[in-house]
Structures are given as structure tokens and as C-alpha cells.
Amino acid sequence: MKIFIDTANIQEIRQANSWGFLDGVTTNPSLIAATKRTFREVVEEICAEITGPVNVEVVAKDVPGMVREGRELAKIANNIVLKIPMTPPGIQATRQLSGEGIKVNITLVFSPLQALLAAKAGASYASPFIGRLDDISHTGMDLISDIVTIYNNYAFPTEIIVASIRHPLHVLDAARIGAGICTIPLKVIEQMFKHPLTDIGLEKFLKDWEKIPKSS
Ligand code: G3P
């Protein structure tokens, strides 16, 4: 499984990158707004830090606007991936931009058939938002199972980015299902390291180490 971080905060990105397993970054307008910095400044800084895909969202609503904006964003760095919303214009723009060799991540996916359309449009990635489904009492992980099945049935090359992850169990279940990518907030990545028995075991080993004679 590839691990992306879901943030626009450069300190968080650097922290996750320092561990050596970070495969990419996803942002959205809400995450960029939280930095209180300009869009361009934030995106350029992330692209300088990360060699893997850096997902940035297009905000135009119509096809010509999305295509124009997408082409401009793609010029920022060669690892830019455009996040385009799951709308009819979004799907049309995706077909066009993918045809030009620009990678697109269809975002705000909440149903298996939306994911099917994303794959049909030639999207490189589709982002189902599982936490937001859980929030309205739908089991978000069922959506991931359905999309994995559909993409496998037809050998679609579109990669699934499990998004809107709220806790480590989301990552565990996505891994069991075999989803290709999870985009995870830093807080949840940090939780993935943790087990109380690791801490207790380490403390005991270090205490016992002190009891060992250091010279004969
Ligand atoms: O990046 C998109 C997605 O991960 C948003 O998550 O927590 O705002 O539902 P959340």
C-alpha cells in the first residue's frame, strides 16, 4: 500500500517524509486555507519537498475553466496531480487533460458508479471519502470493497486513494481489502506507530540492559 499524507502543512509533510515511507501528498482548498498562506507558495513548497504525487484541487466549475486551470497548475511541477470534482464537467475535463498526459484524481467520490465513471474518463486516481460516509451512517469501507471489485473486474488502471481517513482502523481495513493508496492525516500516521506493549517491552529491555555487567 502507498501512504500519502492528507495535509497542506509543510511541517507535517516534512515530519512524515523524514520517516522514509511517504509516497505522496493530497491537499484540498480547506487544507490550503488552514495554512493561512497563499496557494502558490504552499504548493511550490510542497513540490520542492516531495518527489511523489502532489494532489492539488482545481476550483473552476465548467470544462473550459477546469482545463485552463488544470494546465496552469500542471506547469508548477512535474509531480502535480489535479484533483477534479466528480461532476459531469469534471469527468469531461478529465478525459481531455488525461489525453494530454496530465494526471487527474477524481475527488469527492461517494458511490461505486462514480468511481466507474472516473475510471472510464481515464483518471489516474479516484478518491472515495470514507469518513464522510461514516459520518452519515453509511459504511464507508463498503465503498472501498465495491470499487476494488469493479476495478479488478475490468482491470482498470485507475488507483484508489482512500480519503477522509479518521482513525487507524480505516487504514487497517483498507489494507485488508487491498486498496492501493491511503491518504492519512499526520495524527493518524502517528497513531499507527503506537502499541502500549511496544512501550512496556522497550522500557523493560532498557532497564534489564542496565543490569548487564559492561566489562568482564
Ligand atoms: O483530502 C480529502 C479528504 O481526505 C478530506 O477528509 O476529514 O475533511 O473528510 P475530511
mmCIF file of C-alpha atoms and ligand atoms in Angstrom:
data_model
loop_
_atom_site.group_PDB
_atom_site.id
_atom_site.type_symbol
_atom_site.label_atom_id
_atom_site.label_comp_id
_atom_site.label_asym_id
_atom_site.label_seq_id
_atom_site.Cartn_x
_atom_site.Cartn_y
_atom_site.Cartn_z
ATOM 1 C CA MET A 1 0.000 0.000 0.000
ATOM 2 C CA LYS A 2 1.176 3.531 -0.784
ATOM 3 C CA ILE A 3 0.889 6.072 2.014
ATOM 4 C CA PHE A 4 0.062 9.686 1.208
ATOM 5 C CA ILE A 5 -0.334 12.439 3.799
ATOM 6 C CA ASP A 6 -3.557 14.446 3.741
ATOM 7 C CA THR A 7 -2.398 17.947 4.626
ATOM 8 C CA ALA A 8 -1.042 21.195 3.193
ATOM 9 C CA ASN A 9 1.017 21.914 6.303
ATOM 10 C CA ILE A 10 4.689 21.805 5.293
ATOM 11 C CA GLN A 11 5.914 20.938 8.808
ATOM 12 C CA GLU A 12 3.599 17.915 8.882
ATOM 13 C CA ILE A 13 4.753 16.885 5.404
ATOM 14 C CA ARG A 14 8.425 17.186 6.410
ATOM 15 C CA GLN A 15 7.800 15.183 9.582
ATOM 16 C CA ALA A 16 6.090 12.344 7.668
ATOM 17 C CA ASN A 17 8.702 12.463 4.905
ATOM 18 C CA SER A 18 11.517 12.124 7.445
ATOM 19 C CA TRP A 19 10.281 8.599 8.309
ATOM 20 C CA GLY A 20 11.083 7.472 4.781
ATOM 21 C CA PHE A 21 7.791 5.851 3.753
ATOM 22 C CA LEU A 22 5.815 8.802 2.391
ATOM 23 C CA ASP A 23 4.651 8.233 -1.198
ATOM 24 C CA GLY A 24 2.683 11.419 -1.879
ATOM 25 C CA VAL A 25 0.559 14.319 -0.634
ATOM 26 C CA THR A 26 -3.092 15.266 -1.022
ATOM 27 C CA THR A 27 -4.420 18.754 -0.420
ATOM 28 C CA ASN A 28 -7.789 20.412 -0.889
ATOM 29 C CA PRO A 29 -8.954 24.047 -0.618
ATOM 30 C CA SER A 30 -9.887 23.580 3.064
ATOM 31 C CA LEU A 31 -6.421 22.229 3.919
ATOM 32 C CA ILE A 32 -4.677 25.047 1.997
ATOM 33 C CA ALA A 33 -6.911 27.656 3.711
ATOM 34 C CA ALA A 34 -5.864 26.244 7.110
ATOM 35 C CA THR A 35 -2.232 27.191 6.367
ATOM 36 C CA LYS A 36 -3.237 30.899 6.035
ATOM 37 C CA ARG A 37 -0.636 31.205 3.242
ATOM 38 C CA THR A 38 -1.041 31.773 -0.490
ATOM 39 C CA PHE A 39 -1.983 28.819 -2.671
ATOM 40 C CA ARG A 40 1.028 29.184 -4.964
ATOM 41 C CA GLU A 41 3.538 29.497 -2.116
ATOM 42 C CA VAL A 42 2.185 26.385 -0.369
ATOM 43 C CA VAL A 43 2.051 24.217 -3.493
ATOM 44 C CA GLU A 44 5.543 25.188 -4.700
ATOM 45 C CA GLU A 45 6.991 24.444 -1.261
ATOM 46 C CA ILE A 46 5.337 21.007 -1.106
ATOM 47 C CA CYS A 47 6.518 20.121 -4.626
ATOM 48 C CA ALA A 48 10.091 21.058 -3.681
ATOM 49 C CA GLU A 49 9.891 18.708 -0.669
ATOM 50 C CA ILE A 50 8.146 15.689 -2.187
ATOM 51 C CA THR A 51 9.098 13.690 -5.280
ATOM 52 C CA GLY A 52 5.864 11.635 -5.315
ATOM 53 C CA PRO A 53 2.468 12.886 -6.495
ATOM 54 C CA VAL A 54 1.273 16.220 -5.039
ATOM 55 C CA ASN A 55 -2.508 16.491 -5.431
ATOM 56 C CA VAL A 56 -3.941 19.995 -5.813
ATOM 57 C CA GLU A 57 -7.559 20.843 -6.460
ATOM 58 C CA VAL A 58 -8.998 22.697 -9.432
ATOM 59 C CA VAL A 59 -11.774 25.135 -8.426
ATOM 60 C CA ALA A 60 -13.268 26.067 -11.821
ATOM 61 C CA LYS A 61 -16.716 24.558 -12.362
ATOM 62 C CA ASP A 62 -17.002 24.417 -16.147
ATOM 63 C CA VAL A 63 -14.995 22.340 -18.618
ATOM 64 C CA PRO A 64 -13.003 25.164 -20.302
ATOM 65 C CA GLY A 65 -12.204 26.671 -16.892
ATOM 66 C CA MET A 66 -11.107 23.320 -15.433
ATOM 67 C CA VAL A 67 -8.933 22.561 -18.450
ATOM 68 C CA ARG A 68 -7.352 26.028 -18.411
ATOM 69 C CA GLU A 69 -6.735 25.941 -14.654
ATOM 70 C CA GLY A 70 -5.514 22.340 -14.792
ATOM 71 C CA ARG A 71 -2.951 23.096 -17.495
ATOM 72 C CA GLU A 72 -1.626 26.062 -15.464
ATOM 73 C CA LEU A 73 -1.378 24.010 -12.241
ATOM 74 C CA ALA A 74 0.385 21.174 -14.063
ATOM 75 C CA LYS A 75 3.153 23.629 -15.033
ATOM 76 C CA ILE A 76 4.092 24.214 -11.364
ATOM 77 C CA ALA A 77 5.985 20.893 -11.139
ATOM 78 C CA ASN A 78 6.092 17.571 -12.928
ATOM 79 C CA ASN A 79 4.665 15.715 -9.909
ATOM 80 C CA ILE A 80 1.425 17.721 -9.762
ATOM 81 C CA VAL A 81 -1.778 15.666 -9.895
ATOM 82 C CA LEU A 82 -5.013 17.590 -10.467
ATOM 83 C CA LYS A 83 -7.911 16.921 -8.141
ATOM 84 C CA ILE A 84 -11.079 17.387 -10.139
ATOM 85 C CA PRO A 85 -14.548 17.016 -8.591
ATOM 86 C CA MET A 86 -16.868 14.163 -9.541
ATOM 87 C CA THR A 87 -19.255 16.206 -11.717
ATOM 88 C CA PRO A 88 -20.203 15.873 -15.412
ATOM 89 C CA PRO A 89 -17.888 18.785 -16.371
ATOM 90 C CA GLY A 90 -15.207 17.256 -14.133
ATOM 91 C CA ILE A 91 -15.415 13.941 -15.975
ATOM 92 C CA GLN A 92 -15.305 15.684 -19.356
ATOM 93 C CA ALA A 93 -12.304 17.795 -18.356
ATOM 94 C CA THR A 94 -10.585 14.671 -17.006
ATOM 95 C CA ARG A 95 -10.883 12.916 -20.358
ATOM 96 C CA GLN A 96 -9.296 15.943 -22.052
ATOM 97 C CA LEU A 97 -6.496 16.523 -19.526
ATOM 98 C CA SER A 98 -5.656 12.802 -19.239
ATOM 99 C CA GLY A 99 -5.375 12.733 -23.038
ATOM 100 C CA GLU A 100 -2.740 15.464 -22.737
ATOM 101 C CA GLY A 101 -0.757 13.325 -20.286
ATOM 102 C CA ILE A 102 -1.788 15.308 -17.197
ATOM 103 C CA LYS A 103 -2.661 13.104 -14.217
ATOM 104 C CA VAL A 104 -6.102 13.546 -12.659
ATOM 105 C CA ASN A 105 -7.516 12.422 -9.317
ATOM 106 C CA ILE A 106 -11.321 12.454 -9.330
ATOM 107 C CA THR A 107 -12.296 13.662 -5.887
ATOM 108 C CA LEU A 108 -15.488 13.667 -3.791
ATOM 109 C CA VAL A 109 -16.343 10.104 -4.819
ATOM 110 C CA PHE A 110 -19.153 8.661 -2.695
ATOM 111 C CA SER A 111 -20.524 5.794 -4.835
ATOM 112 C CA PRO A 112 -19.130 2.833 -6.804
ATOM 113 C CA LEU A 113 -20.702 4.102 -10.031
ATOM 114 C CA GLN A 114 -18.994 7.474 -9.649
ATOM 115 C CA ALA A 115 -15.720 5.532 -9.352
ATOM 116 C CA LEU A 116 -16.622 3.574 -12.502
ATOM 117 C CA LEU A 117 -17.112 6.843 -14.408
ATOM 118 C CA ALA A 118 -13.805 8.190 -13.083
ATOM 119 C CA ALA A 119 -12.003 5.122 -14.449
ATOM 120 C CA LYS A 120 -13.857 5.380 -17.765
ATOM 121 C CA ALA A 121 -12.710 9.031 -18.055
ATOM 122 C CA GLY A 122 -9.084 7.930 -17.801
ATOM 123 C CA ALA A 123 -8.453 9.303 -14.312
ATOM 124 C CA SER A 124 -5.164 8.149 -12.808
ATOM 125 C CA TYR A 125 -6.746 8.150 -9.341
ATOM 126 C CA ALA A 126 -10.202 8.149 -7.720
ATOM 127 C CA SER A 127 -10.708 9.389 -4.157
ATOM 128 C CA PRO A 128 -13.589 7.845 -2.207
ATOM 129 C CA PHE A 129 -14.213 9.769 1.057
ATOM 130 C CA ILE A 130 -14.943 7.123 3.666
ATOM 131 C CA GLY A 131 -15.048 9.203 6.870
ATOM 132 C CA ARG A 132 -17.715 11.483 5.472
ATOM 133 C CA LEU A 133 -19.834 8.420 4.604
ATOM 134 C CA ASP A 134 -19.370 7.037 8.121
ATOM 135 C CA ASP A 135 -20.471 10.469 9.400
ATOM 136 C CA ILE A 136 -23.885 9.986 7.769
ATOM 137 C CA SER A 137 -24.224 6.358 8.951
ATOM 138 C CA HIS A 138 -23.129 4.687 5.711
ATOM 139 C CA THR A 139 -20.248 2.224 6.000
ATOM 140 C CA GLY A 140 -17.507 3.999 4.059
ATOM 141 C CA MET A 141 -15.376 0.852 3.828
ATOM 142 C CA ASP A 142 -18.110 -0.947 1.823
ATOM 143 C CA LEU A 143 -17.496 1.621 -0.899
ATOM 144 C CA ILE A 144 -13.810 0.702 -0.998
ATOM 145 C CA SER A 145 -14.634 -3.027 -1.362
ATOM 146 C CA ASP A 146 -17.030 -2.277 -4.222
ATOM 147 C CA ILE A 147 -14.535 -0.095 -6.080
ATOM 148 C CA VAL A 148 -11.703 -2.635 -5.654
ATOM 149 C CA THR A 149 -14.013 -5.332 -7.091
ATOM 150 C CA ILE A 150 -15.120 -3.189 -10.035
ATOM 151 C CA TYR A 151 -11.612 -2.017 -10.929
ATOM 152 C CA ASN A 152 -10.304 -5.616 -10.696
ATOM 153 C CA ASN A 153 -13.212 -6.977 -12.783
ATOM 154 C CA TYR A 154 -12.234 -4.770 -15.702
ATOM 155 C CA ALA A 155 -8.525 -4.302 -14.999
ATOM 156 C CA PHE A 156 -8.904 -0.509 -14.823
ATOM 157 C CA PRO A 157 -5.502 1.083 -14.156
ATOM 158 C CA THR A 158 -7.081 3.860 -12.022
ATOM 159 C CA GLU A 159 -5.640 3.772 -8.499
ATOM 160 C CA ILE A 160 -7.894 4.106 -5.459
ATOM 161 C CA ILE A 161 -6.921 6.770 -2.913
ATOM 162 C CA VAL A 162 -8.835 6.012 0.283
ATOM 163 C CA ALA A 163 -9.538 9.519 1.633
ATOM 164 C CA SER A 164 -11.269 11.137 4.584
ATOM 165 C CA ILE A 165 -9.491 8.729 6.917
ATOM 166 C CA ARG A 166 -10.256 9.434 10.564
ATOM 167 C CA HIS A 167 -8.551 6.641 12.546
ATOM 168 C CA PRO A 168 -6.066 3.727 12.201
ATOM 169 C CA LEU A 169 -8.834 1.128 11.742
ATOM 170 C CA HIS A 170 -9.720 2.801 8.446
ATOM 171 C CA VAL A 171 -6.141 2.156 7.263
ATOM 172 C CA LEU A 172 -6.178 -1.440 8.524
ATOM 173 C CA ASP A 173 -9.470 -2.238 6.782
ATOM 174 C CA ALA A 174 -8.318 -0.569 3.549
ATOM 175 C CA ALA A 175 -5.125 -2.652 3.638
ATOM 176 C CA ARG A 176 -7.119 -5.859 4.207
ATOM 177 C CA ILE A 177 -9.275 -5.048 1.194
ATOM 178 C CA GLY A 178 -6.175 -4.297 -0.875
ATOM 179 C CA ALA A 179 -6.774 -0.620 -1.683
ATOM 180 C CA GLY A 180 -3.719 0.821 -3.420
ATOM 181 C CA ILE A 181 -3.312 4.108 -1.533
ATOM 182 C CA CYS A 182 -4.450 5.651 1.756
ATOM 183 C CA THR A 183 -4.144 9.391 2.270
ATOM 184 C CA ILE A 184 -3.810 9.853 6.003
ATOM 185 C CA PRO A 185 -3.700 12.859 8.374
ATOM 186 C CA LEU A 186 -0.437 13.113 10.377
ATOM 187 C CA LYS A 187 -2.272 12.392 13.650
ATOM 188 C CA VAL A 188 -3.433 9.010 12.331
ATOM 189 C CA ILE A 189 0.020 8.148 10.900
ATOM 190 C CA GLU A 190 1.440 8.808 14.382
ATOM 191 C CA GLN A 191 -1.212 6.526 15.908
ATOM 192 C CA MET A 192 -0.127 3.747 13.512
ATOM 193 C CA PHE A 193 3.289 3.595 15.221
ATOM 194 C CA LYS A 194 1.797 3.072 18.645
ATOM 195 C CA HIS A 195 1.212 -0.013 20.762
ATOM 196 C CA PRO A 196 1.343 0.033 24.592
ATOM 197 C CA LEU A 197 3.138 -3.352 24.638
ATOM 198 C CA THR A 198 5.912 -1.857 22.481
ATOM 199 C CA ASP A 199 6.426 0.910 25.061
ATOM 200 C CA ILE A 200 6.274 -1.509 28.025
ATOM 201 C CA GLY A 201 8.581 -4.005 26.302
ATOM 202 C CA LEU A 202 11.129 -1.351 25.386
ATOM 203 C CA GLU A 203 11.161 0.076 28.892
ATOM 204 C CA LYS A 204 11.850 -3.412 30.334
ATOM 205 C CA PHE A 205 14.609 -4.197 27.831
ATOM 206 C CA LEU A 206 16.343 -0.884 28.608
ATOM 207 C CA LYS A 207 16.056 -1.480 32.394
ATOM 208 C CA ASP A 208 17.463 -5.017 32.015
ATOM 209 C CA TRP A 209 20.273 -3.666 29.829
ATOM 210 C CA GLU A 210 21.406 -1.603 32.822
ATOM 211 C CA LYS A 211 21.755 -4.843 34.881
ATOM 212 C CA ILE A 212 24.233 -6.404 32.438
ATOM 213 C CA PRO A 213 27.917 -6.085 33.537
ATOM 214 C CA LYS A 214 29.578 -3.845 30.958
ATOM 215 C CA SER A 215 33.084 -5.308 31.313
ATOM 216 C CA SER A 216 34.469 -8.678 32.457
HETATM 217 O O1 G3P B 1 -8.416 15.327 1.115
HETATM 218 C C1 G3P B 1 -9.744 14.951 1.111
HETATM 219 C C2 G3P B 1 -10.250 14.217 2.333
HETATM 220 O O2 G3P B 1 -9.287 13.358 2.838
HETATM 221 C C3 G3P B 1 -10.941 15.073 3.340
HETATM 222 O O3 G3P B 1 -11.083 14.470 4.596
HETATM 223 O O4 G3P B 1 -11.624 14.578 7.001
HETATM 224 O O5 G3P B 1 -12.243 16.512 5.501
HETATM 225 O O6 G3P B 1 -13.480 14.347 5.368
HETATM 226 P P1 G3P B 1 -12.166 15.001 5.673
#
